[in-house]
Amino acid sequence: MRVLLVEDDMAIVDALSSLLQSEGYTVVSCDTQSDACEFLAEQTFDIALLDVTLAQGTGFAVCAAAKQVAPDMPVVFLTASDDEYSTVAGLDMGAVDYISKPFRPRELLSRMRVALRRAGQTECVFTAADLRMDTASAQVTKAGIEVYLSALEYKLLLYFLQRKGQLITREHLRDAIWDTAGEYVSDNALNVYIKRLREKIETDPADPQIILTVRGLGYKVIE
Amino acid sequence: MGSWDSFVRQCLALALIMGACAGGAWYMVSPEAGLSCVISGMCALGFFAAVSLYRHQQVSRLALEIDEVLHGSSRVSFTNCHEGDIAVLSNELGKMVDRLRRISEQLTKERNALSDALADISHQIRTPLTAMTLMLPQVESATDERERKGALRQLEVQIDRVSWLVTTLLKLAKVDAGALQIVQQPVEVQAMIARAVSPLATSLDIHDIELVVRGDSLATYQGDVRWSAEALENIIKNCMEHTPAGGTIDLEVKADSLATIITVHDSGEGIAPQDLPHLFERFYRGERATHDHAGFGVGLSLAFSLISAQGGTVRAYNDQVVGGACFEITFPQMIV
């Protein structure tokens, strides 16, 4: 996935680029409207992250240019304040979302994924055995029957299903929960949540087939 | 003195006119007529001089009083003159000085409040910043990964706190300055509640607190859905922090022709009586501000400001029947 990042604060550009790269994105960054428009004309991107206030030009102008060149590419604005005017203007211009600084890094990643899903760039539906999760409708079914999950359980399941086959440590899970809810949960609490999730999605919770325990290390979801 | 000069000029002019009339009368009618003209002229001049001097005296006194006000003495009330025009002028001046005095007092009050607020704010931010600075060496000196992660996590918590503080203070400042864009439109209560609760869903889960919404599901009111949701979110968050695990937060919606009322009721230990009158004050953290409830005291203050800015009111009280804290948000159906 290629990301165009238009932001004039160097500290943010460095940190955000590293983060995005570690998530598997290719990042092209610039700090002015003119550079951004050049890149848009020359290269293709899957998603654009635009800072509203730039030293030269504005994020809005870049958005307009992006919509001309690649109307289906999702645009997410990074705004410095909760300025209602900017955000409404931004959404009117066709941006798919905005996030205001300061933001938690994984919050941004999550919103980018949502934006890409909506644009049809990534999968909406995740499956594992007879479990099916449709993020477009936020519906989870097991063997065709709908399963009702709490907000936390839904987020955990999505996290698991996006990383099928990978080892997921408890630390990963705690970080994920921190990023969405701002809470660090204890080991005990985490056990309880996983147990509750298993009770809902596993045919036999005592012998989990979907979310497997990797002794001493964490969990893994079957491919 | 300018006014003296003009007075002398006016007298001379009058004397000249009277002289001309007297002369004309002397020659055209008779010497007696001329003489009576001179006498009446002199009387007129005398009367004119007296009235002018009196008026001049009133005006100078008024000017002196204005001068005193300008030089800082604020305890001057204007003399009640009897002379018609001057009395009117004096009254108007009195009113103007009163108004200016009130404005000046208001500005001084606001300036003091602002500098107090700035002092408070820098103090509030300084505390987590100090904590963060102290945590850095812990991160550097950590011997194993787990310890390092733990120290970093604590750092993250502090960063989060400062972010929250800065963002909330900015909003409060905007509300205070009247710079927040507030739309007044029909708001569906159900939709607004959903918007307020959505960011808290996971936290409520983690704290094992059940949120129940009941009452009139079709209720509406005039307001701004975005800021209402934010205010309600802050209130619910506050309730969440004071409700033990396994508890409930109950939202009841009532609507009638007078007002739409949303009552938030938690199953916690309630609000301490000494905290009740100060609950919505900026930076007030309550007598029992412990390590656990380490807030900044701005969430409820913001909620109060946002609700007030939409023409609504919010009040807090303890439920007398089953205990727990209650927050009653009222949006009147029309401005009376």
Coordinates of C-alpha atoms in Angstrom, one line a residue:
Chain A
M1 CA 0.0 0.0 0.0
R2 CA 1.4 3.4 -1.0
V3 CA 0.7 6.4 1.3
L4 CA 1.2 10.0 0.4
L5 CA 1.9 12.0 3.5
V6 CA 1.8 15.8 3.3
E7 CA 2.9 17.3 6.6
D8 CA 5.3 20.1 7.4
D9 CA 6.3 19.2 10.9
M10 CA 9.5 17.1 10.5
A11 CA 9.1 15.3 13.8
I12 CA 5.7 14.1 12.9
V13 CA 6.8 13.1 9.4
D14 CA 9.7 11.0 10.8
A15 CA 7.7 9.3 13.4
L16 CA 4.7 8.6 11.3
S17 CA 6.8 7.4 8.3
S18 CA 8.5 4.8 10.6
L19 CA 5.2 3.7 12.0
L20 CA 3.6 3.3 8.6
Q21 CA 6.6 1.5 7.2
S22 CA 6.6 -0.9 10.1
E23 CA 3.0 -1.7 9.2
G24 CA 4.0 -2.5 5.7
Y25 CA 3.1 0.7 3.9
T26 CA 5.3 2.5 1.5
V27 CA 5.5 6.2 2.4
V28 CA 6.1 9.1 0.2
S29 CA 6.2 12.4 2.1
C30 CA 6.5 16.1 1.3
D31 CA 5.8 19.3 3.1
T32 CA 4.4 21.7 0.5
Q33 CA 1.3 21.9 -1.6
S34 CA 3.2 22.2 -4.8
D35 CA 5.4 19.1 -4.1
A36 CA 2.3 17.2 -3.2
C37 CA 0.5 18.1 -6.4
E38 CA 3.6 17.1 -8.4
F39 CA 3.7 13.7 -6.7
L40 CA 0.0 13.2 -7.2
A41 CA 0.4 13.8 -10.9
E42 CA 3.5 11.5 -11.3
Q43 CA 2.7 8.6 -9.0
T44 CA -0.2 6.6 -7.8
F45 CA -1.2 6.2 -4.2
D46 CA -3.6 4.1 -2.3
I47 CA -4.3 6.7 0.4
A48 CA -3.4 10.2 1.2
L49 CA -2.8 11.7 4.7
L50 CA -3.0 15.5 4.5
D51 CA -2.1 18.1 7.1
V52 CA -4.6 20.9 6.8
T53 CA -2.2 23.7 7.7
L54 CA 1.0 23.7 5.7
A55 CA 3.8 26.3 5.5
Q56 CA 3.2 26.6 1.8
G57 CA -0.3 26.0 0.6
T58 CA -3.1 24.1 2.3
G59 CA -4.2 20.5 2.7
F60 CA -7.5 21.5 1.1
A61 CA -5.9 22.5 -2.2
V62 CA -4.0 19.2 -2.2
C63 CA -7.3 17.3 -1.6
A64 CA -8.9 19.1 -4.5
A65 CA -5.9 18.1 -6.7
A66 CA -6.1 14.5 -5.5
K67 CA -9.8 14.3 -6.3
Q68 CA -9.0 15.5 -9.8
V69 CA -6.3 13.0 -10.4
A70 CA -7.5 10.0 -8.4
P71 CA -11.1 10.5 -7.4
D72 CA -11.4 7.1 -5.8
M73 CA -8.4 7.4 -3.5
P74 CA -9.4 8.0 0.1
V75 CA -8.1 11.2 1.7
V76 CA -7.7 11.6 5.5
F77 CA -7.0 15.0 7.0
L78 CA -4.8 15.6 9.9
T79 CA -6.0 18.7 11.7
A80 CA -4.3 20.6 14.4
S81 CA -7.4 21.6 16.2
D82 CA -11.0 20.4 16.6
D83 CA -11.9 23.2 14.3
E84 CA -15.4 22.5 13.2
Y85 CA -15.1 24.6 10.2
S86 CA -12.0 22.8 8.9
T87 CA -13.4 19.4 9.5
V88 CA -16.7 20.1 7.9
A89 CA -15.0 21.8 5.0
G90 CA -12.7 18.9 4.7
L91 CA -15.5 16.3 4.6
D92 CA -17.4 18.5 2.1
M93 CA -14.3 18.4 -0.1
G94 CA -14.5 14.7 -0.3
A95 CA -12.1 13.6 2.4
V96 CA -13.3 10.4 3.9
D97 CA -12.2 11.1 7.4
Y98 CA -10.2 13.4 9.6
I99 CA -8.2 12.9 12.8
S100 CA -7.2 15.7 15.1
K101 CA -3.8 16.1 16.7
P102 CA -2.7 14.9 19.1
F103 CA -3.8 11.4 18.1
R104 CA -2.8 7.9 19.1
P105 CA -0.7 6.3 16.4
R106 CA -2.8 3.1 16.3
E107 CA -6.0 5.2 16.1
L108 CA -4.7 6.6 12.9
L109 CA -3.8 3.2 11.6
S110 CA -7.2 1.9 12.4
R111 CA -8.9 4.8 10.6
M112 CA -6.7 4.3 7.6
R113 CA -7.8 0.7 7.4
V114 CA -11.4 1.7 7.6
A115 CA -10.9 4.3 4.9
L116 CA -9.1 1.7 2.7
R117 CA -11.8 -0.9 3.3
R118 CA -14.5 1.6 2.3
A119 CA -12.6 2.3 -0.9
G120 CA -12.6 -1.3 -1.6
Q121 CA -8.8 -1.5 -1.3
T122 CA -8.7 -4.0 1.5
E123 CA -10.9 -6.8 2.6
C124 CA -14.1 -6.2 4.5
V125 CA -14.8 -9.8 5.3
F126 CA -12.6 -12.0 7.5
T127 CA -13.2 -15.6 8.0
A128 CA -11.7 -18.4 10.1
A129 CA -13.2 -21.9 10.0
D130 CA -17.0 -21.3 10.2
L131 CA -16.6 -17.9 11.7
R132 CA -17.4 -14.9 9.4
M133 CA -16.8 -11.2 10.2
D134 CA -18.1 -8.5 7.9
T135 CA -16.7 -5.2 9.0
A136 CA -18.9 -3.3 6.6
S137 CA -22.0 -4.2 8.4
A138 CA -20.2 -5.0 11.8
Q139 CA -21.8 -8.4 11.7
V140 CA -20.2 -11.6 13.0
T141 CA -21.7 -15.0 12.2
K142 CA -20.8 -18.5 13.3
A143 CA -22.0 -21.2 11.0
G144 CA -24.5 -18.7 9.6
I145 CA -26.0 -17.7 13.0
E146 CA -25.3 -14.2 14.2
V147 CA -23.1 -13.8 17.2
Y148 CA -23.5 -10.7 19.4
L149 CA -20.2 -9.4 20.7
S150 CA -19.5 -6.5 23.0
A151 CA -17.5 -3.6 21.7
L152 CA -14.3 -4.9 23.3
E153 CA -14.9 -8.5 22.1
Y154 CA -15.5 -7.2 18.5
K155 CA -12.3 -5.2 18.6
L156 CA -10.3 -8.2 19.9
L157 CA -11.7 -10.5 17.3
L158 CA -11.0 -8.0 14.5
Y159 CA -7.4 -7.7 15.8
F160 CA -7.0 -11.5 15.8
L161 CA -8.6 -12.0 12.3
Q162 CA -6.4 -9.4 10.7
R163 CA -3.4 -11.3 11.8
K164 CA -4.2 -14.9 11.0
G165 CA -1.3 -17.2 11.3
Q166 CA 0.8 -14.7 13.2
L167 CA 1.8 -15.1 16.8
I168 CA 0.0 -12.5 18.9
T169 CA 1.4 -11.9 22.3
R170 CA -0.5 -10.6 25.3
E171 CA 1.5 -7.4 25.0
H172 CA 0.2 -6.9 21.5
L173 CA -3.3 -7.3 22.8
R174 CA -2.8 -4.9 25.7
D175 CA -1.3 -2.3 23.3
A176 CA -4.2 -2.7 21.0
I177 CA -6.7 -2.1 23.8
W178 CA -4.7 0.8 25.1
D179 CA -4.8 2.4 21.7
T180 CA -8.5 2.2 21.3
A181 CA -9.8 2.6 24.8
G182 CA -6.9 4.3 26.7
E183 CA -6.8 1.6 29.3
Y184 CA -4.1 -0.9 30.1
V185 CA -5.7 -4.1 31.2
S186 CA -4.2 -6.6 33.6
D187 CA -3.2 -10.1 32.6
N188 CA -6.2 -11.5 34.5
A189 CA -8.6 -9.2 32.8
L190 CA -7.2 -10.2 29.4
N191 CA -7.7 -13.9 30.3
V192 CA -11.3 -13.2 31.1
Y193 CA -11.9 -11.3 27.8
I194 CA -10.3 -14.1 25.7
K195 CA -12.3 -16.7 27.6
R196 CA -15.6 -14.7 27.0
L197 CA -14.7 -14.3 23.4
R198 CA -14.0 -18.0 23.0
E199 CA -17.3 -18.9 24.7
K200 CA -19.1 -17.0 22.0
I201 CA -17.1 -18.0 18.9
E202 CA -15.8 -21.4 19.6
T203 CA -17.8 -24.6 19.0
D204 CA -16.1 -26.0 22.1
P205 CA -14.6 -23.2 24.2
A206 CA -12.6 -25.7 26.2
D207 CA -10.9 -26.9 23.0
P208 CA -10.4 -23.8 21.0
Q209 CA -10.0 -24.3 17.2
I210 CA -10.0 -20.7 16.0
I211 CA -8.0 -18.8 18.6
L212 CA -5.3 -21.2 19.6
T213 CA -3.2 -20.7 22.7
V214 CA 0.6 -20.8 22.1
R215 CA 1.9 -22.0 25.4
G216 CA 4.0 -19.3 27.2
L217 CA 3.9 -17.0 24.3
G218 CA 0.4 -15.9 23.4
Y219 CA -2.2 -16.7 20.8
K220 CA -2.5 -17.6 17.2
V221 CA -5.5 -17.7 14.8
I222 CA -5.7 -20.5 12.4
E223 CA -5.1 -19.7 8.7
Chain B
M1 CA -9.2 82.4 28.7
G2 CA -11.1 81.6 25.6
S3 CA -14.5 81.6 27.1
W4 CA -13.8 84.9 28.7
D5 CA -12.8 86.4 25.3
S6 CA -16.0 85.2 23.7
F7 CA -18.0 86.5 26.6
V8 CA -16.5 89.9 26.2
R9 CA -17.1 89.8 22.4
Q10 CA -20.7 88.9 23.0
C11 CA -21.2 91.7 25.4
L12 CA -19.5 94.2 23.0
A13 CA -21.7 92.9 20.2
L14 CA -24.8 93.3 22.3
A15 CA -23.7 96.8 23.4
L16 CA -23.1 97.8 19.8
I17 CA -26.5 96.6 18.7
M18 CA -28.2 98.3 21.7
G19 CA -26.2 101.4 20.9
A20 CA -27.3 101.4 17.3
C21 CA -30.9 100.9 18.4
A22 CA -30.6 103.8 21.0
G23 CA -28.9 106.0 18.4
G24 CA -31.6 105.2 15.8
A25 CA -34.4 105.9 18.4
W26 CA -32.6 109.2 19.5
Y27 CA -32.6 110.5 15.9
M28 CA -35.7 109.1 14.5
V29 CA -38.1 109.3 17.4
S30 CA -36.9 111.6 20.2
P31 CA -34.1 111.9 22.7
E32 CA -36.4 110.4 25.5
A33 CA -36.9 107.4 23.3
G34 CA -33.2 107.2 22.8
L35 CA -32.5 107.5 26.5
S36 CA -35.1 104.8 27.3
C37 CA -33.4 102.6 24.7
V38 CA -30.0 103.1 26.3
I39 CA -31.4 102.3 29.7
S40 CA -33.2 99.2 28.5
G41 CA -30.1 98.3 26.6
M42 CA -28.0 98.5 29.7
C43 CA -30.5 96.4 31.6
A44 CA -30.5 93.8 28.8
L45 CA -26.7 93.8 28.8
G46 CA -26.6 93.4 32.6
F47 CA -29.1 90.5 32.5
F48 CA -27.2 88.9 29.7
A49 CA -23.9 89.2 31.5
A50 CA -25.4 87.7 34.7
V51 CA -27.0 84.7 32.9
S52 CA -23.8 84.1 30.9
L53 CA -21.6 84.2 34.0
Y54 CA -23.9 81.8 35.8
R55 CA -24.0 79.4 32.9
H56 CA -20.2 79.7 32.6
Q57 CA -19.9 78.9 36.2
Q58 CA -22.1 75.7 35.8
V59 CA -20.2 74.6 32.8
S60 CA -16.8 75.1 34.5
R61 CA -18.0 73.2 37.5
L62 CA -19.1 70.3 35.2
A63 CA -15.8 70.5 33.3
L64 CA -14.0 70.3 36.6
E65 CA -16.0 67.2 37.6
I66 CA -15.3 65.5 34.3
D67 CA -11.6 66.3 34.8
E68 CA -11.7 64.6 38.2
V69 CA -13.2 61.5 36.7
L70 CA -10.6 61.5 34.0
H71 CA -7.9 61.7 36.6
G72 CA -9.0 58.6 38.3
S73 CA -11.4 59.6 41.0
S74 CA -14.3 57.2 40.4
R75 CA -16.5 58.4 43.2
V76 CA -17.9 61.5 41.6
S77 CA -21.5 62.0 41.0
F78 CA -22.5 65.0 38.9
T79 CA -24.1 67.9 40.6
N80 CA -27.7 68.4 40.0
C81 CA -28.0 71.7 38.2
H82 CA -31.2 73.6 38.0
E83 CA -30.4 75.3 34.7
G84 CA -32.3 73.3 32.1
D85 CA -29.8 72.4 29.4
I86 CA -26.9 72.0 31.7
A87 CA -28.9 69.7 33.9
V88 CA -29.7 67.5 31.0
L89 CA -26.0 67.5 30.0
S90 CA -25.0 66.7 33.5
N91 CA -27.4 63.8 33.7
E92 CA -26.2 62.3 30.5
L93 CA -22.6 62.7 31.6
G94 CA -23.4 60.9 34.8
K95 CA -24.9 58.0 33.0
M96 CA -22.0 57.8 30.6
V97 CA -19.5 57.8 33.4
D98 CA -21.4 55.0 35.2
R99 CA -21.4 52.9 32.1
L100 CA -17.7 53.4 31.5
R101 CA -17.0 52.6 35.1
R102 CA -18.9 49.3 34.9
I103 CA -17.1 48.3 31.7
S104 CA -13.8 49.1 33.3
E105 CA -14.6 47.0 36.3
Q106 CA -15.8 44.1 34.1
L107 CA -12.6 44.2 32.1
T108 CA -10.4 44.2 35.1
K109 CA -12.3 41.3 36.5
E110 CA -11.9 39.4 33.2
R111 CA -8.2 40.1 33.0
N112 CA -7.7 38.9 36.5
A113 CA -9.7 35.8 35.8
L114 CA -7.7 35.2 32.7
S115 CA -4.3 35.5 34.4
D116 CA -5.6 33.2 37.2
A117 CA -6.6 30.7 34.6
L118 CA -3.3 30.9 32.8
A119 CA -1.5 30.3 36.2
D120 CA -3.7 27.4 36.9
I121 CA -3.2 25.9 33.5
S122 CA 0.6 26.1 33.5
H123 CA 0.5 24.5 37.0
Q124 CA -1.7 21.7 35.8
I125 CA 0.5 21.0 32.8
R126 CA 3.7 21.3 34.8
T127 CA 2.7 18.4 37.0
P128 CA 2.5 15.7 34.4
L129 CA 5.4 17.2 32.5
T130 CA 7.5 16.8 35.6
A131 CA 6.3 13.3 36.0
M132 CA 7.3 12.5 32.4
T133 CA 10.8 14.1 32.8
L134 CA 11.3 11.9 35.9
M135 CA 10.2 8.8 34.1
L136 CA 12.7 9.1 31.3
P137 CA 15.7 8.1 33.3
Q138 CA 13.7 5.0 34.4
V139 CA 13.3 4.1 30.8
E140 CA 17.0 4.6 30.1
S141 CA 18.1 2.6 33.1
A142 CA 15.7 -0.3 32.8
T143 CA 17.6 -3.5 32.8
D144 CA 15.2 -5.8 31.0
E145 CA 12.6 -5.4 28.3
R146 CA 9.7 -5.9 30.6
E147 CA 10.8 -3.1 33.0
R148 CA 11.5 -0.8 30.0
K149 CA 8.1 -1.5 28.6
G150 CA 6.5 -0.8 31.9
A151 CA 8.3 2.5 32.3
L152 CA 7.4 3.5 28.7
R153 CA 3.8 2.6 29.4
Q154 CA 3.7 4.9 32.4
L155 CA 5.2 7.7 30.2
E156 CA 2.4 7.0 27.6
V157 CA -0.2 7.5 30.3
Q158 CA 1.2 10.9 31.3
I159 CA 1.4 12.0 27.6
D160 CA -2.2 11.0 27.2
R161 CA -3.2 13.0 30.2
V162 CA -1.5 16.1 29.0
S163 CA -3.1 15.7 25.5
W164 CA -6.5 15.4 27.1
L165 CA -5.8 18.5 29.2
V166 CA -4.6 20.6 26.3
T167 CA -7.5 19.6 24.1
T168 CA -10.1 20.2 26.7
L169 CA -8.6 23.5 27.8
L170 CA -8.6 24.7 24.2
K171 CA -12.3 23.8 23.9
L172 CA -13.1 25.6 27.2
A173 CA -11.2 28.7 26.0
K174 CA -13.2 28.7 22.8
V175 CA -16.5 28.4 24.7
D176 CA -15.4 31.2 27.0
A177 CA -14.5 33.5 24.1
G178 CA -17.7 32.7 22.3
A179 CA -15.6 31.3 19.5
L180 CA -17.1 27.8 19.4
Q181 CA -19.4 27.3 16.5
I182 CA -22.7 26.1 18.0
V183 CA -25.6 25.3 15.7
Q184 CA -29.1 25.2 17.1
Q185 CA -31.0 22.5 15.3
P186 CA -33.4 19.8 16.2
V187 CA -31.4 17.0 17.8
E188 CA -32.7 13.4 18.2
V189 CA -31.8 12.4 21.8
Q190 CA -31.3 8.7 20.8
A191 CA -28.8 9.6 18.1
M192 CA -27.0 12.0 20.4
I193 CA -26.7 9.4 23.2
A194 CA -25.4 6.8 20.7
R195 CA -22.7 9.3 19.6
A196 CA -21.7 10.0 23.2
V197 CA -21.5 6.4 24.2
S198 CA -19.7 5.0 21.2
P199 CA -16.2 6.1 22.2
L200 CA -16.7 4.8 25.7
A201 CA -18.1 1.4 24.7
T202 CA -14.8 -0.5 25.1
S203 CA -13.9 1.2 28.4
L204 CA -17.4 0.4 29.8
D205 CA -16.7 -3.2 28.9
I206 CA -13.4 -3.2 30.5
H207 CA -14.8 -1.7 33.7
D208 CA -17.6 -4.1 33.6
I209 CA -20.2 -1.4 33.8
E210 CA -23.6 -1.7 32.1
L211 CA -25.1 1.3 30.4
V212 CA -28.9 1.3 30.2
V213 CA -30.8 3.8 28.1
R214 CA -34.5 4.1 28.7
G215 CA -37.4 6.6 28.4
D216 CA -38.8 8.5 25.5
S217 CA -37.0 7.2 22.4
L218 CA -38.4 9.9 20.1
A219 CA -37.5 12.9 22.2
T220 CA -35.8 15.9 20.5
Y221 CA -34.6 19.3 21.5
Q222 CA -32.9 22.3 20.0
G223 CA -29.2 22.2 20.2
D224 CA -25.9 21.1 18.7
V225 CA -25.6 17.3 18.5
R226 CA -21.8 17.3 18.4
W227 CA -21.3 19.4 21.6
S228 CA -24.2 17.7 23.4
A229 CA -22.6 14.4 22.7
E230 CA -19.2 15.6 23.9
A231 CA -20.8 17.0 27.1
L232 CA -22.7 13.8 27.8
E233 CA -19.6 11.7 27.1
N234 CA -17.7 13.7 29.7
I235 CA -20.4 13.2 32.3
I236 CA -20.7 9.5 31.6
K237 CA -16.9 9.2 31.8
N238 CA -17.0 10.8 35.2
C239 CA -19.7 8.5 36.3
M240 CA -17.7 5.5 35.0
E241 CA -14.6 6.6 37.0
H242 CA -16.7 6.6 40.2
T243 CA -18.7 3.4 39.7
P244 CA -17.3 0.1 40.9
A245 CA -17.1 -2.9 38.6
G246 CA -20.4 -4.6 38.0
G247 CA -22.3 -1.4 38.4
T248 CA -24.7 0.4 36.1
I249 CA -25.0 3.8 34.5
D250 CA -28.6 4.5 33.8
L251 CA -29.7 7.1 31.3
E252 CA -33.3 8.2 31.4
V253 CA -34.9 10.5 28.8
K254 CA -38.0 12.5 29.5
A255 CA -39.7 15.0 27.2
D256 CA -42.6 17.2 27.6
S257 CA -43.8 20.5 26.2
L258 CA -41.5 22.5 28.5
A259 CA -38.2 20.7 28.3
T260 CA -36.3 17.6 27.4
I261 CA -34.5 16.1 30.4
I262 CA -31.7 13.5 30.3
T263 CA -30.8 12.1 33.7
V264 CA -27.5 10.1 34.1
H265 CA -27.5 8.0 37.2
D266 CA -24.6 5.9 38.3
S267 CA -24.4 3.2 40.9
G268 CA -21.3 4.5 42.6
E269 CA -20.8 6.0 46.0
G270 CA -22.3 9.4 45.1
I271 CA -20.9 12.9 45.3
A272 CA -19.5 14.1 48.6
P273 CA -21.8 16.9 50.0
Q274 CA -18.8 19.4 50.2
D275 CA -18.0 18.7 46.5
L276 CA -21.5 19.3 45.2
P277 CA -21.4 23.1 44.9
H278 CA -18.0 23.1 43.3
L279 CA -18.5 20.1 41.0
F280 CA -18.5 22.0 37.7
E281 CA -15.7 24.4 38.7
R282 CA -12.6 24.4 36.6
F283 CA -9.8 22.3 38.1
Y284 CA -11.9 21.2 41.0
R285 CA -11.0 17.7 41.8
G286 CA -13.0 17.0 45.0
E287 CA -11.9 16.3 48.5
R288 CA -11.4 12.6 47.7
A289 CA -9.1 13.2 44.7
T290 CA -7.1 10.0 45.1
H291 CA -4.6 8.3 42.9
D292 CA -7.3 6.3 41.2
H293 CA -9.5 9.2 40.2
A294 CA -6.6 11.3 39.0
G295 CA -8.4 13.6 36.7
F296 CA -7.8 17.3 36.2
G297 CA -11.2 18.5 37.1
V298 CA -11.9 19.9 33.6
G299 CA -14.2 17.2 32.1
L300 CA -17.3 18.3 34.1
S301 CA -16.4 21.9 33.7
L302 CA -16.4 21.4 29.9
A303 CA -19.6 19.6 30.0
F304 CA -21.2 22.4 31.9
S305 CA -19.9 25.1 29.5
L306 CA -21.0 23.1 26.4
I307 CA -24.5 22.5 27.7
S308 CA -24.9 26.2 28.8
A309 CA -23.7 27.4 25.5
Q310 CA -26.6 25.6 23.9
G311 CA -29.1 27.1 26.2
G312 CA -29.4 24.1 28.5
T313 CA -28.6 23.5 32.1
V314 CA -27.1 20.7 34.1
R315 CA -27.2 20.0 37.8
A316 CA -25.8 17.3 40.0
Y317 CA -27.3 15.7 43.0
N318 CA -27.2 12.4 44.9
D319 CA -30.1 10.0 44.6
Q320 CA -31.9 9.9 47.9
V321 CA -33.5 6.5 47.3
V322 CA -30.9 4.2 45.9
G323 CA -27.8 6.3 46.2
G324 CA -25.3 7.1 43.5
A325 CA -24.7 10.3 41.7
C326 CA -27.2 11.9 39.3
F327 CA -26.6 14.4 36.5
E328 CA -29.7 16.1 35.2
I329 CA -29.3 17.8 31.8
T330 CA -32.3 20.0 30.8
F331 CA -32.8 21.5 27.4
P332 CA -35.8 23.8 27.3
Q333 CA -38.2 23.4 24.4
M334 CA -38.3 27.1 23.8
I335 CA -36.6 30.2 25.1
V336 CA -39.1 31.9 27.3

